[in-house]
Amino acid sequence: MKRENLDFLEAEQVDKVMALYGKAITKFEEEIATLKNDNEKLEGKIDTYKTKINEFNEKTKEDAEWKSKYEELQTSIEEQEAKQKAQEEDKLLTDNINALFEGKTFTSDYARNGLLNDIKAGLNNPENKGKGIQDLFNELTKDKT
């Protein structure tokens, strides 16, 4: 802010405005300096941590035991992910089959679950390639009312 921008005010008012402006600017400059200082400290810490991480990575690469444990963990994670994916797919398939069952009556839950499992098995059978849930349901229940 410049004094020329305040020429519509009296000199005393301009002095007060400039004093307040100066205080505000000083406060912000101090905050900026503090933030810059804090930022430099944090950047130093980041560099230190990066160095430590690199040192740790070098040590773990050379350590066969850790490598073996890492590989076992990776295998375990992959197996768990595959199992979870299979469970999710099975749940989706079960939900779709159950949606087909809506409005249909069964003699028992045992019969319902048996038909559900037969449809799932049928979908995995290569002979039924191209057939859908409805097709298998119709085949399995034809003339069995």
Coordinates of C-alpha atoms in Angstrom, one line a residue:
M1 CA 0.0 0.0 0.0
K2 CA 1.3 3.5 -0.9
R3 CA 0.5 6.8 0.7
E4 CA -0.5 8.1 -2.8
N5 CA -3.4 5.6 -2.8
L6 CA -4.8 7.3 0.4
D7 CA -4.6 11.0 -0.8
F8 CA -8.4 11.3 -0.1
L9 CA -7.6 11.0 3.7
E10 CA -6.1 13.5 6.0
A11 CA -2.4 13.2 6.9
E12 CA -3.2 12.0 10.4
Q13 CA -5.5 9.3 9.1
V14 CA -3.0 8.2 6.5
D15 CA -0.4 7.9 9.3
K16 CA -2.7 5.7 11.3
V17 CA -3.7 3.5 8.3
M18 CA 0.0 3.1 7.4
A19 CA 0.9 2.2 11.0
L20 CA -1.8 -0.5 11.1
Y21 CA -0.8 -1.7 7.7
G22 CA 2.9 -1.9 8.8
K23 CA 1.9 -3.9 11.9
A24 CA -0.1 -6.3 9.8
I25 CA 2.6 -6.8 7.2
T26 CA 5.2 -7.3 9.9
K27 CA 3.1 -9.9 11.5
F28 CA 2.6 -11.7 8.2
E29 CA 6.3 -11.5 7.4
E30 CA 7.2 -13.0 10.8
E31 CA 4.7 -15.8 10.1
I32 CA 6.2 -16.4 6.7
A33 CA 9.7 -16.5 8.2
T34 CA 8.5 -19.0 10.8
L35 CA 6.9 -21.2 8.2
K36 CA 9.9 -21.1 6.0
N37 CA 12.1 -22.1 9.0
D38 CA 9.7 -24.9 9.9
N39 CA 9.7 -26.0 6.3
E40 CA 13.5 -26.2 6.1
K41 CA 13.6 -28.3 9.3
L42 CA 11.0 -30.7 7.9
E43 CA 12.8 -30.9 4.6
G44 CA 16.0 -31.8 6.6
K45 CA 14.1 -34.5 8.5
I46 CA 12.7 -35.9 5.2
D47 CA 16.2 -36.1 3.8
T48 CA 17.4 -37.8 6.9
Y49 CA 14.5 -40.3 6.7
K50 CA 15.2 -40.9 3.0
T51 CA 18.8 -41.7 3.8
K52 CA 17.8 -44.1 6.6
I53 CA 15.2 -45.8 4.4
N54 CA 17.8 -46.3 1.6
E55 CA 20.2 -47.7 4.2
F56 CA 17.5 -50.0 5.5
N57 CA 16.6 -51.1 2.0
E58 CA 20.2 -52.0 1.2
K59 CA 20.5 -54.0 4.4
T60 CA 17.3 -55.9 3.7
K61 CA 18.2 -56.7 0.2
E62 CA 21.3 -58.4 1.4
D63 CA 19.6 -60.3 4.1
A64 CA 18.3 -63.6 2.7
E65 CA 16.1 -64.3 5.8
W66 CA 14.2 -61.0 5.3
K67 CA 14.0 -61.7 1.6
S68 CA 12.4 -65.1 2.3
K69 CA 10.0 -63.6 4.8
Y70 CA 9.1 -60.9 2.4
E71 CA 8.4 -63.4 -0.4
E72 CA 6.3 -65.5 2.0
L73 CA 4.3 -62.5 3.0
Q74 CA 3.8 -61.5 -0.7
T75 CA 2.6 -65.1 -1.4
S76 CA 0.3 -65.0 1.6
I77 CA -1.1 -61.6 0.5
E78 CA -1.7 -62.8 -3.1
E79 CA -3.4 -66.0 -1.8
Q80 CA -5.6 -63.9 0.6
E81 CA -6.5 -61.5 -2.3
A82 CA -7.4 -64.5 -4.6
K83 CA -9.5 -66.1 -1.8
Q84 CA -11.3 -62.8 -1.1
K85 CA -11.9 -62.3 -4.9
A86 CA -13.3 -65.9 -5.1
Q87 CA -15.5 -65.3 -2.1
E88 CA -16.8 -62.0 -3.6
E89 CA -17.5 -63.7 -7.0
D90 CA -19.2 -66.6 -5.2
K91 CA -21.4 -64.2 -3.2
L92 CA -22.3 -62.3 -6.4
L93 CA -23.2 -65.6 -8.1
T94 CA -25.2 -66.7 -5.1
D95 CA -27.0 -63.4 -5.0
N96 CA -27.9 -63.7 -8.7
I97 CA -29.1 -67.2 -8.3
N98 CA -31.2 -66.3 -5.2
A99 CA -32.7 -63.4 -7.3
L100 CA -33.8 -66.1 -9.8
F101 CA -35.3 -68.1 -6.9
E102 CA -37.5 -65.2 -5.8
G103 CA -41.1 -66.1 -6.0
K104 CA -40.4 -69.8 -6.2
T105 CA -41.2 -72.2 -3.4
F106 CA -39.0 -75.1 -2.4
T107 CA -39.9 -78.1 -0.3
S108 CA -37.0 -77.2 2.1
D109 CA -33.9 -75.1 2.5
Y110 CA -32.0 -78.2 1.8
A111 CA -33.6 -78.5 -1.6
R112 CA -33.0 -74.8 -2.3
N113 CA -29.3 -75.0 -1.3
G114 CA -28.9 -78.2 -3.3
L115 CA -30.3 -76.6 -6.4
L116 CA -28.1 -73.5 -5.8
N117 CA -25.0 -75.7 -5.6
D118 CA -26.0 -77.7 -8.6
I119 CA -26.4 -74.5 -10.7
K120 CA -23.0 -73.3 -9.5
A121 CA -21.4 -76.6 -10.4
G122 CA -23.2 -76.6 -13.7
L123 CA -21.7 -73.2 -14.6
N124 CA -18.2 -74.5 -14.0
N125 CA -18.9 -77.6 -16.2
P126 CA -17.3 -77.2 -19.7
E127 CA -20.3 -78.9 -21.2
N128 CA -22.5 -76.0 -20.2
K129 CA -20.4 -73.3 -21.8
G130 CA -22.6 -70.5 -22.9
K131 CA -25.5 -71.4 -20.7
G132 CA -26.7 -69.0 -18.1
I133 CA -28.2 -69.4 -14.7
Q134 CA -31.8 -69.4 -16.1
D135 CA -30.9 -72.2 -18.6
L136 CA -29.4 -74.4 -15.9
F137 CA -32.3 -73.7 -13.6
N138 CA -34.7 -74.8 -16.3
E139 CA -32.8 -77.9 -17.1
L140 CA -32.5 -78.9 -13.5
T141 CA -36.1 -78.3 -12.6
K142 CA -37.8 -79.5 -15.8
D143 CA -40.5 -82.0 -15.0
K144 CA -39.7 -81.9 -11.3
T145 CA -42.5 -80.0 -9.7

